[in-house]
Short mmCIF file of C-alpha atoms in Angstrom, two decimals:
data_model
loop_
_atom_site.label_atom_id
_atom_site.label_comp_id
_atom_site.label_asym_id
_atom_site.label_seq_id
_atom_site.Cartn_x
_atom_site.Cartn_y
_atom_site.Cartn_z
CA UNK A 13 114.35 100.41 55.49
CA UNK A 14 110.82 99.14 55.01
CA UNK A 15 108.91 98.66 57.96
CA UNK A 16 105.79 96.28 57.56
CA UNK A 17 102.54 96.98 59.82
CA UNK A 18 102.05 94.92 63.00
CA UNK A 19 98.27 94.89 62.49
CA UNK A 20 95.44 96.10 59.85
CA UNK A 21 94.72 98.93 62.47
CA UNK A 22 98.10 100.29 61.89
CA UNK A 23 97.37 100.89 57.86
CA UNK A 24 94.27 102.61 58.90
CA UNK A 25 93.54 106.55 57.58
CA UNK A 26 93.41 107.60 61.09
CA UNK A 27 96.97 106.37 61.70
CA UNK A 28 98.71 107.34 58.96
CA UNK A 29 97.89 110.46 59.09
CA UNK A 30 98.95 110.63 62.71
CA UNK A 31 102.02 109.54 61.73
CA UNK A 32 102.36 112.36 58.97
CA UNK A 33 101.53 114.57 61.48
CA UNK A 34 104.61 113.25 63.49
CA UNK A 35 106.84 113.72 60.53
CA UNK A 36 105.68 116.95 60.31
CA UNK A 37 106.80 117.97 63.59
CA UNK A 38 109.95 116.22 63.65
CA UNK A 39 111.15 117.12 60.49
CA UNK A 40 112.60 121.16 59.66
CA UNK A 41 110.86 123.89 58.37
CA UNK A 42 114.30 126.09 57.61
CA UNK A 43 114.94 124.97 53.71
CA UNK A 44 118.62 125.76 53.88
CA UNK A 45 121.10 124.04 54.00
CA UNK A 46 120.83 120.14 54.80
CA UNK A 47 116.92 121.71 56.07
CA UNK A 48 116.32 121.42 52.11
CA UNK A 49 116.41 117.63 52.18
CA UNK A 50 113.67 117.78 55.54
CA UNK A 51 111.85 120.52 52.77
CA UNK A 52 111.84 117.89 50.04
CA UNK A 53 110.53 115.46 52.28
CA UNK A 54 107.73 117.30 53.59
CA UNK A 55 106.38 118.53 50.03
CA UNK A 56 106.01 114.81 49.58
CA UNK A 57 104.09 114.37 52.81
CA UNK A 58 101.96 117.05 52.09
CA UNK A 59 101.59 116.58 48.56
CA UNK A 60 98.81 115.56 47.33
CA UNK A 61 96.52 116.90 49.87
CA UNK A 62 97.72 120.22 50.61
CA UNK A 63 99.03 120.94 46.94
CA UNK A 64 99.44 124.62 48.40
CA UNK A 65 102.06 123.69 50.86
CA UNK A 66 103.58 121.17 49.21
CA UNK A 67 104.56 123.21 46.68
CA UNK A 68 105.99 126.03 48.84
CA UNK A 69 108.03 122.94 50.65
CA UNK A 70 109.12 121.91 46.84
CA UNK A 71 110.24 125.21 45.89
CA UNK A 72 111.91 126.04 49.33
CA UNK A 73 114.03 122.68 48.84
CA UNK A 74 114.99 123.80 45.29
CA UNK A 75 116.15 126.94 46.13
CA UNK A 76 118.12 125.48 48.83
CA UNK A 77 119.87 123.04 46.67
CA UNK A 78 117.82 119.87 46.96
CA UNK A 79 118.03 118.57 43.36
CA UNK A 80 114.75 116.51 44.60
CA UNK A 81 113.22 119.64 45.39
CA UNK A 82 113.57 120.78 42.15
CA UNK A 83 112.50 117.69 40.29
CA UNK A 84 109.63 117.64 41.87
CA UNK A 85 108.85 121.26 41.14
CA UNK A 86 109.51 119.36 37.20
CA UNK A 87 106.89 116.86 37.80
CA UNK A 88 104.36 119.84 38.86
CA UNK A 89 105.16 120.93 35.60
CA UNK A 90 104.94 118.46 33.61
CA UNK A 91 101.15 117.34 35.44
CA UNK A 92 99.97 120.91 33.55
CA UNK A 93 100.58 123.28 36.76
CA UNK A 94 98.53 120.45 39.17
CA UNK A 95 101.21 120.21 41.01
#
């Protein structure tokens, strides 16, 4: 689904990242599982401002069988470690 802003205020830096900050809480921490897909998701979130934690969310997902997980672990790869 795309969702298009209301107003300029809601594509602001302030409110997006109040939003990722929802996501964050909403969304599992426990990779296993169907928790891999919520993993995936929040290496993306994360990534790339907290390439730290993104890629311990990437990893997490791969290992518990998130194919998306794993590609992006790829990507990291193929950016020359950058993540």
């Amino acid at each position: 689904h795309l969702l298009y802003a209301a107003s300029t205020e809601q594509c602001s830096a302030t409110h997006i990242n109040s939003l990722r900050e929802r996501a964050v809480a909403m969304l599992g921490k426990d990779c296993a599982g169907w928790g891999a897909y919520d993993c995936y998701r929040l290496s993306t979130i994360y990534w790339p401002g907290d390439p730290t934690t993104a890629l311990r969310f990437a990893t997490a997902s791969c290992r518990g069988g998130d194919p998306n997980g794993c590609d992006r672990l790829g990507i990291g790869a193929m950016l020359g470690g950058s993540y």
